């Protein structure tokens, strides 16, 4: 099957959403770790639930609401100044360490991003990381006022890149996004970042391990990726095969 | 506002989804606790994701897929016999202790259930608990092949009970369901079962506490319930007020 473009998910795939963890620990002390995980879990839930409820708010609003939920849940007042500082961290997430090299090795291919992030958030991300010029298009689901895995989101790629869905290799580390993209009709590579963690021995696991269990495994949603890779730098081998 | 019918969510509101916990511990030992929580979290996620993906499977299938995910995640093979035994527990969930008395006190009102559960699952549940005759209607979202909080699910109530949405008091302990029902236009009572748990002191929380944090708080989805109650037996006072 010919691959004419590689389309990346952003949050969790190119950018490490856990890179707000140290900021959360700086600002919230011992509760920073659990806040980080609750924040991400709720952020995703709210994208799904608001799409289902026909009650769209952009990803900045959803991310802030999820942060307020997380802070309140652990007994910390979600003041404007605290939320502002943590939200600012979301505009400067770290790229995964291997991402610059992976993008460099793919420079001869057409590359794009398809993300839940609002246009402003995505612009800040790619500019902050100095990778804006790598991408033919940075596409935000905000255009359709819905979130992945709604088919309308994936359908934004074809007109943006002037190609058909069968020619797209979609790359995500998020299991639900892998299933949604495959259901839509893309070829899909799953970056399985949490694949090497051994299963727990009992139920005594902390929030970081529980988070990995919730978000790490292959989703049982009836759609499997075409490729299972450990890291973004494995993509070049897929393309040359 | 006149209330002409009370419509209950089933799982988590009338029936304790955690009542599979002891079975899970019997069958899976030390990992039973974390399996119970992962199972419920994934069950809900899969209802949302399959609705978004336009890839409906009924609640029995979704519940089993979530169980397989949970078992696999913690390193237990999801064999047919193990899954069958655990799934059977889902047909015989315990009513919350206060539920029979609450339903008895509401016997002069029109009562119904609106649930994600498949018709077969709901029939088994209300029969097993001996409360079938309390309800004018037991409505399954399976009719519309979507899950809550999709508006099409809540819209099943009006034709089933021959009343308008403003005349419905919808009762749920699930925050997302409260938000979805309120967004749809029902009057809504939130049974806030986890309201008395103090927030954690740090990030050292186990799966049960983390589960309560994820699912327990008021969702930041822009819709608040009309009534916040501690238990089902508080409903009678709302109706006489």
JSON list of C-alpha atoms in Angstrom, two decimals, chain A:
[
{"chain": "A", "resi": 1, "resn": "UNK", "atom": "CA", "xyz": [0.00, 0.00, 0.00]},
{"chain": "A", "resi": 2, "resn": "UNK", "atom": "CA", "xyz": [1.44, 3.36, -1.03]},
{"chain": "A", "resi": 3, "resn": "UNK", "atom": "CA", "xyz": [2.01, 5.87, 1.76]},
{"chain": "A", "resi": 4, "resn": "UNK", "atom": "CA", "xyz": [1.89, 9.44, 0.51]},
{"chain": "A", "resi": 5, "resn": "UNK", "atom": "CA", "xyz": [1.80, 11.26, 3.85]},
{"chain": "A", "resi": 6, "resn": "UNK", "atom": "CA", "xyz": [2.51, 10.65, 7.52]},
{"chain": "A", "resi": 7, "resn": "UNK", "atom": "CA", "xyz": [0.02, 12.28, 9.85]},
{"chain": "A", "resi": 8, "resn": "UNK", "atom": "CA", "xyz": [0.93, 12.54, 13.52]},
{"chain": "A", "resi": 9, "resn": "UNK", "atom": "CA", "xyz": [-1.15, 12.89, 16.60]},
{"chain": "A", "resi": 10, "resn": "UNK", "atom": "CA", "xyz": [0.41, 15.58, 18.82]},
{"chain": "A", "resi": 11, "resn": "UNK", "atom": "CA", "xyz": [-0.37, 15.08, 22.52]},
{"chain": "A", "resi": 12, "resn": "UNK", "atom": "CA", "xyz": [1.25, 11.92, 23.80]},
{"chain": "A", "resi": 13, "resn": "UNK", "atom": "CA", "xyz": [2.73, 11.05, 20.40]},
{"chain": "A", "resi": 14, "resn": "UNK", "atom": "CA", "xyz": [5.10, 13.89, 19.46]},
{"chain": "A", "resi": 15, "resn": "UNK", "atom": "CA", "xyz": [4.75, 15.79, 22.74]},
{"chain": "A", "resi": 16, "resn": "UNK", "atom": "CA", "xyz": [5.02, 14.35, 26.21]},
{"chain": "A", "resi": 17, "resn": "UNK", "atom": "CA", "xyz": [1.89, 15.36, 28.13]},
{"chain": "A", "resi": 18, "resn": "UNK", "atom": "CA", "xyz": [3.61, 14.16, 31.30]},
{"chain": "A", "resi": 19, "resn": "UNK", "atom": "CA", "xyz": [6.15, 16.94, 30.95]},
{"chain": "A", "resi": 20, "resn": "UNK", "atom": "CA", "xyz": [3.86, 19.14, 33.05]},
{"chain": "A", "resi": 21, "resn": "UNK", "atom": "CA", "xyz": [4.59, 16.76, 35.94]},
{"chain": "A", "resi": 22, "resn": "UNK", "atom": "CA", "xyz": [7.61, 18.62, 37.32]},
{"chain": "A", "resi": 23, "resn": "UNK", "atom": "CA", "xyz": [5.74, 21.93, 37.14]},
{"chain": "A", "resi": 24, "resn": "UNK", "atom": "CA", "xyz": [2.78, 20.34, 38.94]},
{"chain": "A", "resi": 25, "resn": "UNK", "atom": "CA", "xyz": [5.09, 19.04, 41.66]},
{"chain": "A", "resi": 26, "resn": "UNK", "atom": "CA", "xyz": [6.77, 22.45, 41.97]},
{"chain": "A", "resi": 27, "resn": "UNK", "atom": "CA", "xyz": [3.42, 24.18, 42.37]},
{"chain": "A", "resi": 28, "resn": "UNK", "atom": "CA", "xyz": [1.37, 21.53, 44.20]},
{"chain": "A", "resi": 29, "resn": "UNK", "atom": "CA", "xyz": [3.97, 19.56, 46.17]},
{"chain": "A", "resi": 30, "resn": "UNK", "atom": "CA", "xyz": [3.22, 15.97, 47.07]},
{"chain": "A", "resi": 31, "resn": "UNK", "atom": "CA", "xyz": [-0.04, 16.00, 45.13]},
{"chain": "A", "resi": 32, "resn": "UNK", "atom": "CA", "xyz": [1.62, 17.01, 41.86]},
{"chain": "A", "resi": 33, "resn": "UNK", "atom": "CA", "xyz": [1.94, 13.46, 40.61]},
{"chain": "A", "resi": 34, "resn": "UNK", "atom": "CA", "xyz": [-1.69, 12.52, 41.03]},
{"chain": "A", "resi": 35, "resn": "UNK", "atom": "CA", "xyz": [-2.81, 15.88, 39.63]},
{"chain": "A", "resi": 36, "resn": "UNK", "atom": "CA", "xyz": [-0.80, 15.23, 36.46]},
{"chain": "A", "resi": 37, "resn": "UNK", "atom": "CA", "xyz": [-2.55, 11.92, 35.83]},
{"chain": "A", "resi": 38, "resn": "UNK", "atom": "CA", "xyz": [-6.05, 13.02, 36.79]},
{"chain": "A", "resi": 39, "resn": "UNK", "atom": "CA", "xyz": [-5.63, 16.07, 34.58]},
{"chain": "A", "resi": 40, "resn": "UNK", "atom": "CA", "xyz": [-4.79, 14.04, 31.48]},
{"chain": "A", "resi": 41, "resn": "UNK", "atom": "CA", "xyz": [-7.48, 11.41, 32.13]},
{"chain": "A", "resi": 42, "resn": "UNK", "atom": "CA", "xyz": [-10.17, 14.07, 32.57]},
{"chain": "A", "resi": 43, "resn": "UNK", "atom": "CA", "xyz": [-8.92, 16.07, 29.60]},
{"chain": "A", "resi": 44, "resn": "UNK", "atom": "CA", "xyz": [-9.53, 13.07, 27.35]},
{"chain": "A", "resi": 45, "resn": "UNK", "atom": "CA", "xyz": [-12.84, 12.20, 29.00]},
{"chain": "A", "resi": 46, "resn": "UNK", "atom": "CA", "xyz": [-14.10, 15.73, 28.50]},
{"chain": "A", "resi": 47, "resn": "UNK", "atom": "CA", "xyz": [-13.22, 15.70, 24.81]},
{"chain": "A", "resi": 48, "resn": "UNK", "atom": "CA", "xyz": [-15.26, 12.50, 24.41]},
{"chain": "A", "resi": 49, "resn": "UNK", "atom": "CA", "xyz": [-18.15, 13.58, 26.61]},
{"chain": "A", "resi": 50, "resn": "UNK", "atom": "CA", "xyz": [-18.51, 17.08, 25.15]},
{"chain": "A", "resi": 51, "resn": "UNK", "atom": "CA", "xyz": [-18.54, 15.63, 21.66]},
{"chain": "A", "resi": 52, "resn": "UNK", "atom": "CA", "xyz": [-21.22, 13.13, 22.69]},
{"chain": "A", "resi": 53, "resn": "UNK", "atom": "CA", "xyz": [-23.26, 15.83, 24.47]},
{"chain": "A", "resi": 54, "resn": "UNK", "atom": "CA", "xyz": [-23.08, 18.15, 21.46]},
{"chain": "A", "resi": 55, "resn": "UNK", "atom": "CA", "xyz": [-21.53, 20.71, 23.75]},
{"chain": "A", "resi": 56, "resn": "UNK", "atom": "CA", "xyz": [-18.22, 21.58, 22.19]},
{"chain": "A", "resi": 57, "resn": "UNK", "atom": "CA", "xyz": [-15.67, 23.81, 23.86]},
{"chain": "A", "resi": 58, "resn": "UNK", "atom": "CA", "xyz": [-12.18, 24.16, 22.45]},
{"chain": "A", "resi": 59, "resn": "UNK", "atom": "CA", "xyz": [-9.23, 22.13, 23.76]},
{"chain": "A", "resi": 60, "resn": "UNK", "atom": "CA", "xyz": [-7.89, 25.01, 25.80]},
{"chain": "A", "resi": 61, "resn": "UNK", "atom": "CA", "xyz": [-11.21, 25.27, 27.70]},
{"chain": "A", "resi": 62, "resn": "UNK", "atom": "CA", "xyz": [-11.48, 21.50, 28.08]},
{"chain": "A", "resi": 63, "resn": "UNK", "atom": "CA", "xyz": [-7.91, 21.25, 29.33]},
{"chain": "A", "resi": 64, "resn": "UNK", "atom": "CA", "xyz": [-8.54, 23.99, 31.86]},
{"chain": "A", "resi": 65, "resn": "UNK", "atom": "CA", "xyz": [-11.80, 22.41, 33.06]},
{"chain": "A", "resi": 66, "resn": "UNK", "atom": "CA", "xyz": [-9.97, 19.09, 33.47]},
{"chain": "A", "resi": 67, "resn": "UNK", "atom": "CA", "xyz": [-7.27, 20.85, 35.49]},
{"chain": "A", "resi": 68, "resn": "UNK", "atom": "CA", "xyz": [-9.89, 22.46, 37.73]},
{"chain": "A", "resi": 69, "resn": "UNK", "atom": "CA", "xyz": [-11.47, 19.05, 38.27]},
{"chain": "A", "resi": 70, "resn": "UNK", "atom": "CA", "xyz": [-8.09, 17.51, 39.15]},
{"chain": "A", "resi": 71, "resn": "UNK", "atom": "CA", "xyz": [-7.12, 20.27, 41.58]},
{"chain": "A", "resi": 72, "resn": "UNK", "atom": "CA", "xyz": [-10.53, 20.32, 43.29]},
{"chain": "A", "resi": 73, "resn": "UNK", "atom": "CA", "xyz": [-10.56, 16.53, 43.61]},
{"chain": "A", "resi": 74, "resn": "UNK", "atom": "CA", "xyz": [-7.39, 16.51, 45.65]},
{"chain": "A", "resi": 75, "resn": "UNK", "atom": "CA", "xyz": [-8.44, 19.46, 47.80]},
{"chain": "A", "resi": 76, "resn": "UNK", "atom": "CA", "xyz": [-6.48, 22.26, 46.13]},
{"chain": "A", "resi": 77, "resn": "UNK", "atom": "CA", "xyz": [-8.37, 25.44, 45.22]},
{"chain": "A", "resi": 78, "resn": "UNK", "atom": "CA", "xyz": [-8.20, 25.97, 41.43]},
{"chain": "A", "resi": 79, "resn": "UNK", "atom": "CA", "xyz": [-7.28, 29.65, 41.65]},
{"chain": "A", "resi": 80, "resn": "UNK", "atom": "CA", "xyz": [-6.75, 31.66, 38.47]},
{"chain": "A", "resi": 81, "resn": "UNK", "atom": "CA", "xyz": [-3.06, 32.17, 39.12]},
{"chain": "A", "resi": 82, "resn": "UNK", "atom": "CA", "xyz": [-2.37, 28.49, 39.80]},
{"chain": "A", "resi": 83, "resn": "UNK", "atom": "CA", "xyz": [-4.36, 27.36, 36.76]},
{"chain": "A", "resi": 84, "resn": "UNK", "atom": "CA", "xyz": [-2.72, 29.99, 34.56]},
{"chain": "A", "resi": 85, "resn": "UNK", "atom": "CA", "xyz": [0.74, 28.76, 35.49]},
{"chain": "A", "resi": 86, "resn": "UNK", "atom": "CA", "xyz": [-0.09, 25.10, 34.91]},
{"chain": "A", "resi": 87, "resn": "UNK", "atom": "CA", "xyz": [-1.92, 25.83, 31.66]},
{"chain": "A", "resi": 88, "resn": "UNK", "atom": "CA", "xyz": [1.10, 27.73, 30.39]},
{"chain": "A", "resi": 89, "resn": "UNK", "atom": "CA", "xyz": [3.04, 24.50, 30.78]},
{"chain": "A", "resi": 90, "resn": "UNK", "atom": "CA", "xyz": [0.71, 22.95, 28.23]},
{"chain": "A", "resi": 91, "resn": "UNK", "atom": "CA", "xyz": [1.91, 25.44, 25.59]},
{"chain": "A", "resi": 92, "resn": "UNK", "atom": "CA", "xyz": [5.51, 24.33, 26.09]},
{"chain": "A", "resi": 93, "resn": "UNK", "atom": "CA", "xyz": [5.33, 20.58, 26.39]},
{"chain": "A", "resi": 94, "resn": "UNK", "atom": "CA", "xyz": [8.56, 18.71, 25.68]},
{"chain": "A", "resi": 95, "resn": "UNK", "atom": "CA", "xyz": [8.93, 16.84, 22.43]},
{"chain": "A", "resi": 96, "resn": "UNK", "atom": "CA", "xyz": [9.75, 13.19, 23.05]},
{"chain": "A", "resi": 97, "resn": "UNK", "atom": "CA", "xyz": [13.52, 12.85, 22.94]},
{"chain": "A", "resi": 98, "resn": "UNK", "atom": "CA", "xyz": [13.51, 10.85, 19.72]},
{"chain": "A", "resi": 99, "resn": "UNK", "atom": "CA", "xyz": [11.06, 13.12, 17.87]},
{"chain": "A", "resi": 100, "resn": "UNK", "atom": "CA", "xyz": [13.53, 15.60, 16.25]},
{"chain": "A", "resi": 101, "resn": "UNK", "atom": "CA", "xyz": [15.66, 12.77, 14.86]},
{"chain": "A", "resi": 102, "resn": "UNK", "atom": "CA", "xyz": [12.58, 10.89, 13.66]},
{"chain": "A", "resi": 103, "resn": "UNK", "atom": "CA", "xyz": [11.23, 13.95, 11.87]},
{"chain": "A", "resi": 104, "resn": "UNK", "atom": "CA", "xyz": [14.64, 14.60, 10.32]},
{"chain": "A", "resi": 105, "resn": "UNK", "atom": "CA", "xyz": [14.80, 11.03, 8.97]},
{"chain": "A", "resi": 106, "resn": "UNK", "atom": "CA", "xyz": [11.35, 11.53, 7.41]},
{"chain": "A", "resi": 107, "resn": "UNK", "atom": "CA", "xyz": [12.14, 14.89, 5.81]},
{"chain": "A", "resi": 108, "resn": "UNK", "atom": "CA", "xyz": [11.59, 13.58, 2.28]},
{"chain": "A", "resi": 109, "resn": "UNK", "atom": "CA", "xyz": [7.99, 12.65, 3.11]},
{"chain": "A", "resi": 110, "resn": "UNK", "atom": "CA", "xyz": [4.92, 14.78, 3.37]},
{"chain": "A", "resi": 111, "resn": "UNK", "atom": "CA", "xyz": [4.24, 15.22, 7.10]},
{"chain": "A", "resi": 112, "resn": "UNK", "atom": "CA", "xyz": [1.26, 16.66, 8.95]},
{"chain": "A", "resi": 113, "resn": "UNK", "atom": "CA", "xyz": [-0.30, 16.88, 12.40]},
{"chain": "A", "resi": 114, "resn": "UNK", "atom": "CA", "xyz": [-3.94, 16.09, 13.21]},
{"chain": "A", "resi": 115, "resn": "UNK", "atom": "CA", "xyz": [-4.70, 17.05, 16.78]},
{"chain": "A", "resi": 116, "resn": "UNK", "atom": "CA", "xyz": [-7.46, 17.89, 19.21]},
{"chain": "A", "resi": 117, "resn": "UNK", "atom": "CA", "xyz": [-5.46, 20.99, 20.17]},
{"chain": "A", "resi": 118, "resn": "UNK", "atom": "CA", "xyz": [-6.87, 24.38, 19.33]},
{"chain": "A", "resi": 119, "resn": "UNK", "atom": "CA", "xyz": [-5.07, 26.25, 16.53]},
{"chain": "A", "resi": 120, "resn": "UNK", "atom": "CA", "xyz": [-3.46, 28.60, 19.06]},
{"chain": "A", "resi": 121, "resn": "UNK", "atom": "CA", "xyz": [-2.20, 25.72, 21.19]},
{"chain": "A", "resi": 122, "resn": "UNK", "atom": "CA", "xyz": [-0.80, 23.84, 18.20]},
{"chain": "A", "resi": 123, "resn": "UNK", "atom": "CA", "xyz": [0.89, 26.93, 16.83]},
{"chain": "A", "resi": 124, "resn": "UNK", "atom": "CA", "xyz": [2.55, 27.55, 20.19]},
{"chain": "A", "resi": 125, "resn": "UNK", "atom": "CA", "xyz": [3.65, 23.91, 20.40]},
{"chain": "A", "resi": 126, "resn": "UNK", "atom": "CA", "xyz": [5.27, 23.60, 17.00]},
{"chain": "A", "resi": 127, "resn": "UNK", "atom": "CA", "xyz": [6.87, 27.04, 17.25]},
{"chain": "A", "resi": 128, "resn": "UNK", "atom": "CA", "xyz": [8.18, 26.43, 20.73]},
{"chain": "A", "resi": 129, "resn": "UNK", "atom": "CA", "xyz": [9.77, 23.17, 19.59]},
{"chain": "A", "resi": 130, "resn": "UNK", "atom": "CA", "xyz": [11.15, 24.66, 16.35]},
{"chain": "A", "resi": 131, "resn": "UNK", "atom": "CA", "xyz": [9.54, 22.01, 14.14]},
{"chain": "A", "resi": 132, "resn": "UNK", "atom": "CA", "xyz": [6.88, 24.10, 12.37]},
{"chain": "A", "resi": 133, "resn": "UNK", "atom": "CA", "xyz": [8.64, 23.97, 9.00]},
{"chain": "A", "resi": 134, "resn": "UNK", "atom": "CA", "xyz": [8.61, 20.17, 8.99]},
{"chain": "A", "resi": 135, "resn": "UNK", "atom": "CA", "xyz": [4.85, 20.02, 8.41]},
{"chain": "A", "resi": 136, "resn": "UNK", "atom": "CA", "xyz": [2.83, 20.57, 5.27]},
{"chain": "A", "resi": 137, "resn": "UNK", "atom": "CA", "xyz": [-0.25, 21.08, 7.44]},
{"chain": "A", "resi": 138, "resn": "UNK", "atom": "CA", "xyz": [-1.08, 21.35, 11.13]},
{"chain": "A", "resi": 139, "resn": "UNK", "atom": "CA", "xyz": [-4.75, 20.44, 11.30]},
{"chain": "A", "resi": 140, "resn": "UNK", "atom": "CA", "xyz": [-6.92, 21.10, 14.34]},
{"chain": "A", "resi": 141, "resn": "UNK", "atom": "CA", "xyz": [-10.14, 19.20, 15.06]},
{"chain": "A", "resi": 142, "resn": "UNK", "atom": "CA", "xyz": [-11.48, 22.58, 16.14]},
{"chain": "A", "resi": 143, "resn": "UNK", "atom": "CA", "xyz": [-12.53, 23.06, 12.52]},
{"chain": "A", "resi": 144, "resn": "UNK", "atom": "CA", "xyz": [-15.34, 20.55, 12.99]},
{"chain": "A", "resi": 145, "resn": "UNK", "atom": "CA", "xyz": [-16.04, 21.31, 16.67]},
{"chain": "A", "resi": 146, "resn": "UNK", "atom": "CA", "xyz": [-15.66, 17.66, 17.62]},
{"chain": "A", "resi": 147, "resn": "UNK", "atom": "CA", "xyz": [-12.88, 15.53, 19.00]},
{"chain": "A", "resi": 148, "resn": "UNK", "atom": "CA", "xyz": [-11.21, 12.30, 18.03]},
{"chain": "A", "resi": 149, "resn": "UNK", "atom": "CA", "xyz": [-12.21, 9.50, 17.53]},
{"chain": "A", "resi": 150, "resn": "UNK", "atom": "CA", "xyz": [-15.19, 11.09, 15.72]},
{"chain": "A", "resi": 151, "resn": "UNK", "atom": "CA", "xyz": [-14.83, 10.29, 11.99]},
{"chain": "A", "resi": 152, "resn": "UNK", "atom": "CA", "xyz": [-15.35, 13.96, 11.07]},
{"chain": "A", "resi": 153, "resn": "UNK", "atom": "CA", "xyz": [-11.98, 14.73, 12.64]},
{"chain": "A", "resi": 154, "resn": "UNK", "atom": "CA", "xyz": [-10.01, 12.22, 10.59]},
{"chain": "A", "resi": 155, "resn": "UNK", "atom": "CA", "xyz": [-11.88, 13.38, 7.50]},
{"chain": "A", "resi": 156, "resn": "UNK", "atom": "CA", "xyz": [-10.07, 16.72, 7.76]},
{"chain": "A", "resi": 157, "resn": "UNK", "atom": "CA", "xyz": [-6.84, 15.16, 6.54]},
{"chain": "A", "resi": 158, "resn": "UNK", "atom": "CA", "xyz": [-7.77, 14.33, 2.96]},
{"chain": "A", "resi": 159, "resn": "UNK", "atom": "CA", "xyz": [-8.74, 17.84, 1.83]},
{"chain": "A", "resi": 160, "resn": "UNK", "atom": "CA", "xyz": [-5.84, 19.37, 3.77]},
{"chain": "A", "resi": 161, "resn": "UNK", "atom": "CA", "xyz": [-3.27, 17.16, 2.04]},
{"chain": "A", "resi": 162, "resn": "UNK", "atom": "CA", "xyz": [-5.12, 16.45, -1.22]},
{"chain": "A", "resi": 163, "resn": "UNK", "atom": "CA", "xyz": [-4.75, 12.70, -0.83]},
{"chain": "A", "resi": 164, "resn": "UNK", "atom": "CA", "xyz": [-7.07, 9.77, -0.18]},
{"chain": "A", "resi": 165, "resn": "UNK", "atom": "CA", "xyz": [-7.41, 8.10, 3.21]},
{"chain": "A", "resi": 166, "resn": "UNK", "atom": "CA", "xyz": [-5.81, 4.86, 2.03]},
{"chain": "A", "resi": 167, "resn": "UNK", "atom": "CA", "xyz": [-2.61, 6.81, 1.33]},
{"chain": "A", "resi": 168, "resn": "UNK", "atom": "CA", "xyz": [-2.29, 8.13, 4.88]},
{"chain": "A", "resi": 169, "resn": "UNK", "atom": "CA", "xyz": [-0.14, 6.54, 7.57]},
{"chain": "A", "resi": 170, "resn": "UNK", "atom": "CA", "xyz": [-1.54, 7.87, 10.82]},
{"chain": "A", "resi": 171, "resn": "UNK", "atom": "CA", "xyz": [0.75, 7.70, 13.84]},
{"chain": "A", "resi": 172, "resn": "UNK", "atom": "CA", "xyz": [-0.44, 7.80, 17.43]},
{"chain": "A", "resi": 173, "resn": "UNK", "atom": "CA", "xyz": [0.54, 6.46, 20.81]},
{"chain": "A", "resi": 174, "resn": "UNK", "atom": "CA", "xyz": [-3.03, 6.84, 22.08]},
{"chain": "A", "resi": 175, "resn": "UNK", "atom": "CA", "xyz": [-4.90, 3.56, 21.81]},
{"chain": "A", "resi": 176, "resn": "UNK", "atom": "CA", "xyz": [-8.32, 5.16, 21.28]},
{"chain": "A", "resi": 177, "resn": "UNK", "atom": "CA", "xyz": [-6.86, 7.28, 18.47]},
{"chain": "A", "resi": 178, "resn": "UNK", "atom": "CA", "xyz": [-5.33, 4.20, 16.85]},
{"chain": "A", "resi": 179, "resn": "UNK", "atom": "CA", "xyz": [-8.72, 2.49, 16.89]},
{"chain": "A", "resi": 180, "resn": "UNK", "atom": "CA", "xyz": [-10.55, 5.57, 15.62]},
{"chain": "A", "resi": 181, "resn": "UNK", "atom": "CA", "xyz": [-8.10, 6.19, 12.79]},
{"chain": "A", "resi": 182, "resn": "UNK", "atom": "CA", "xyz": [-8.18, 2.54, 11.73]},
{"chain": "A", "resi": 183, "resn": "UNK", "atom": "CA", "xyz": [-11.97, 2.54, 11.85]},
{"chain": "A", "resi": 184, "resn": "UNK", "atom": "CA", "xyz": [-11.91, 5.63, 9.65]},
{"chain": "A", "resi": 185, "resn": "UNK", "atom": "CA", "xyz": [-9.76, 3.93, 7.04]},
{"chain": "A", "resi": 186, "resn": "UNK", "atom": "CA", "xyz": [-6.20, 5.14, 7.51]},
{"chain": "A", "resi": 187, "resn": "UNK", "atom": "CA", "xyz": [-3.18, 2.89, 7.70]},
{"chain": "A", "resi": 188, "resn": "UNK", "atom": "CA", "xyz": [-2.11, 3.20, 11.33]},
{"chain": "A", "resi": 189, "resn": "UNK", "atom": "CA", "xyz": [1.08, 2.88, 13.33]},
{"chain": "A", "resi": 190, "resn": "UNK", "atom": "CA", "xyz": [0.78, 2.62, 17.09]},
{"chain": "A", "resi": 191, "resn": "UNK", "atom": "CA", "xyz": [3.73, 3.98, 19.06]},
{"chain": "A", "resi": 192, "resn": "UNK", "atom": "CA", "xyz": [3.51, 1.67, 22.03]},
{"chain": "A", "resi": 193, "resn": "UNK", "atom": "CA", "xyz": [5.39, 3.71, 24.60]},
{"chain": "A", "resi": 194, "resn": "UNK", "atom": "CA", "xyz": [4.30, 1.75, 27.63]},
{"chain": "A", "resi": 195, "resn": "UNK", "atom": "CA", "xyz": [4.90, -1.68, 26.17]},
{"chain": "A", "resi": 196, "resn": "UNK", "atom": "CA", "xyz": [7.90, -2.58, 28.30]},
{"chain": "A", "resi": 197, "resn": "UNK", "atom": "CA", "xyz": [6.33, -2.10, 31.71]},
{"chain": "A", "resi": 198, "resn": "UNK", "atom": "CA", "xyz": [5.77, -5.44, 33.48]},
{"chain": "A", "resi": 199, "resn": "UNK", "atom": "CA", "xyz": [2.25, -6.05, 34.80]},
{"chain": "A", "resi": 200, "resn": "UNK", "atom": "CA", "xyz": [1.70, -5.32, 38.49]},
{"chain": "A", "resi": 201, "resn": "UNK", "atom": "CA", "xyz": [2.10, -8.11, 41.04]},
{"chain": "A", "resi": 202, "resn": "UNK", "atom": "CA", "xyz": [-1.00, -7.14, 43.02]},
{"chain": "A", "resi": 203, "resn": "UNK", "atom": "CA", "xyz": [-3.40, -4.21, 43.45]},
{"chain": "A", "resi": 204, "resn": "UNK", "atom": "CA", "xyz": [-0.87, -2.02, 45.28]},
{"chain": "A", "resi": 205, "resn": "UNK", "atom": "CA", "xyz": [-0.11, 0.38, 42.47]},
{"chain": "A", "resi": 206, "resn": "UNK", "atom": "CA", "xyz": [0.18, 4.15, 42.64]},
{"chain": "A", "resi": 207, "resn": "UNK", "atom": "CA", "xyz": [-1.37, 6.72, 40.31]},
{"chain": "A", "resi": 208, "resn": "UNK", "atom": "CA", "xyz": [1.45, 6.65, 37.75]},
{"chain": "A", "resi": 209, "resn": "UNK", "atom": "CA", "xyz": [1.23, 2.87, 37.33]},
{"chain": "A", "resi": 210, "resn": "UNK", "atom": "CA", "xyz": [-2.56, 2.91, 37.32]},
{"chain": "A", "resi": 211, "resn": "UNK", "atom": "CA", "xyz": [-2.54, 5.65, 34.71]},
{"chain": "A", "resi": 212, "resn": "UNK", "atom": "CA", "xyz": [-0.25, 3.50, 32.54]},
{"chain": "A", "resi": 213, "resn": "UNK", "atom": "CA", "xyz": [-2.62, 0.58, 32.92]},
{"chain": "A", "resi": 214, "resn": "UNK", "atom": "CA", "xyz": [-5.63, 2.67, 31.93]},
{"chain": "A", "resi": 215, "resn": "UNK", "atom": "CA", "xyz": [-4.01, 4.36, 28.95]},
{"chain": "A", "resi": 216, "resn": "UNK", "atom": "CA", "xyz": [-1.19, 2.00, 28.00]},
{"chain": "A", "resi": 217, "resn": "UNK", "atom": "CA", "xyz": [-2.66, -1.23, 26.68]},
{"chain": "A", "resi": 218, "resn": "UNK", "atom": "CA", "xyz": [-4.09, -2.12, 23.29]},
{"chain": "A", "resi": 219, "resn": "UNK", "atom": "CA", "xyz": [-7.72, -0.99, 23.31]},
{"chain": "A", "resi": 220, "resn": "UNK", "atom": "CA", "xyz": [-10.32, -3.72, 22.82]},
{"chain": "A", "resi": 221, "resn": "UNK", "atom": "CA", "xyz": [-12.34, -1.69, 20.34]},
{"chain": "A", "resi": 222, "resn": "UNK", "atom": "CA", "xyz": [-12.28, -4.04, 17.39]},
{"chain": "A", "resi": 223, "resn": "UNK", "atom": "CA", "xyz": [-9.60, -2.27, 15.36]},
{"chain": "A", "resi": 224, "resn": "UNK", "atom": "CA", "xyz": [-5.92, -3.12, 15.43]},
{"chain": "A", "resi": 225, "resn": "UNK", "atom": "CA", "xyz": [-3.02, -1.02, 14.10]},
{"chain": "A", "resi": 226, "resn": "UNK", "atom": "CA", "xyz": [-1.12, -2.07, 11.01]},
{"chain": "A", "resi": 227, "resn": "UNK", "atom": "CA", "xyz": [2.21, -1.47, 12.76]},
{"chain": "A", "resi": 228, "resn": "UNK", "atom": "CA", "xyz": [3.22, -1.61, 16.41]},
{"chain": "A", "resi": 229, "resn": "UNK", "atom": "CA", "xyz": [6.39, 0.38, 17.03]},
{"chain": "A", "resi": 230, "resn": "UNK", "atom": "CA", "xyz": [8.39, 1.18, 20.12]},
{"chain": "A", "resi": 231, "resn": "UNK", "atom": "CA", "xyz": [9.37, 4.69, 19.10]},
{"chain": "A", "resi": 232, "resn": "UNK", "atom": "CA", "xyz": [9.01, 7.30, 16.38]},
{"chain": "A", "resi": 233, "resn": "UNK", "atom": "CA", "xyz": [12.46, 6.52, 14.97]},
{"chain": "A", "resi": 234, "resn": "UNK", "atom": "CA", "xyz": [11.12, 3.08, 13.95]},
{"chain": "A", "resi": 235, "resn": "UNK", "atom": "CA", "xyz": [8.92, 4.73, 11.30]},
{"chain": "A", "resi": 236, "resn": "UNK", "atom": "CA", "xyz": [11.71, 5.05, 8.74]},
{"chain": "A", "resi": 237, "resn": "UNK", "atom": "CA", "xyz": [12.09, 1.27, 8.62]},
{"chain": "A", "resi": 238, "resn": "UNK", "atom": "CA", "xyz": [8.35, 0.85, 8.02]},
{"chain": "A", "resi": 239, "resn": "UNK", "atom": "CA", "xyz": [8.55, 3.20, 5.04]},
{"chain": "A", "resi": 240, "resn": "UNK", "atom": "CA", "xyz": [11.57, 1.57, 3.47]},
{"chain": "A", "resi": 241, "resn": "UNK", "atom": "CA", "xyz": [10.13, -1.95, 3.88]}
]
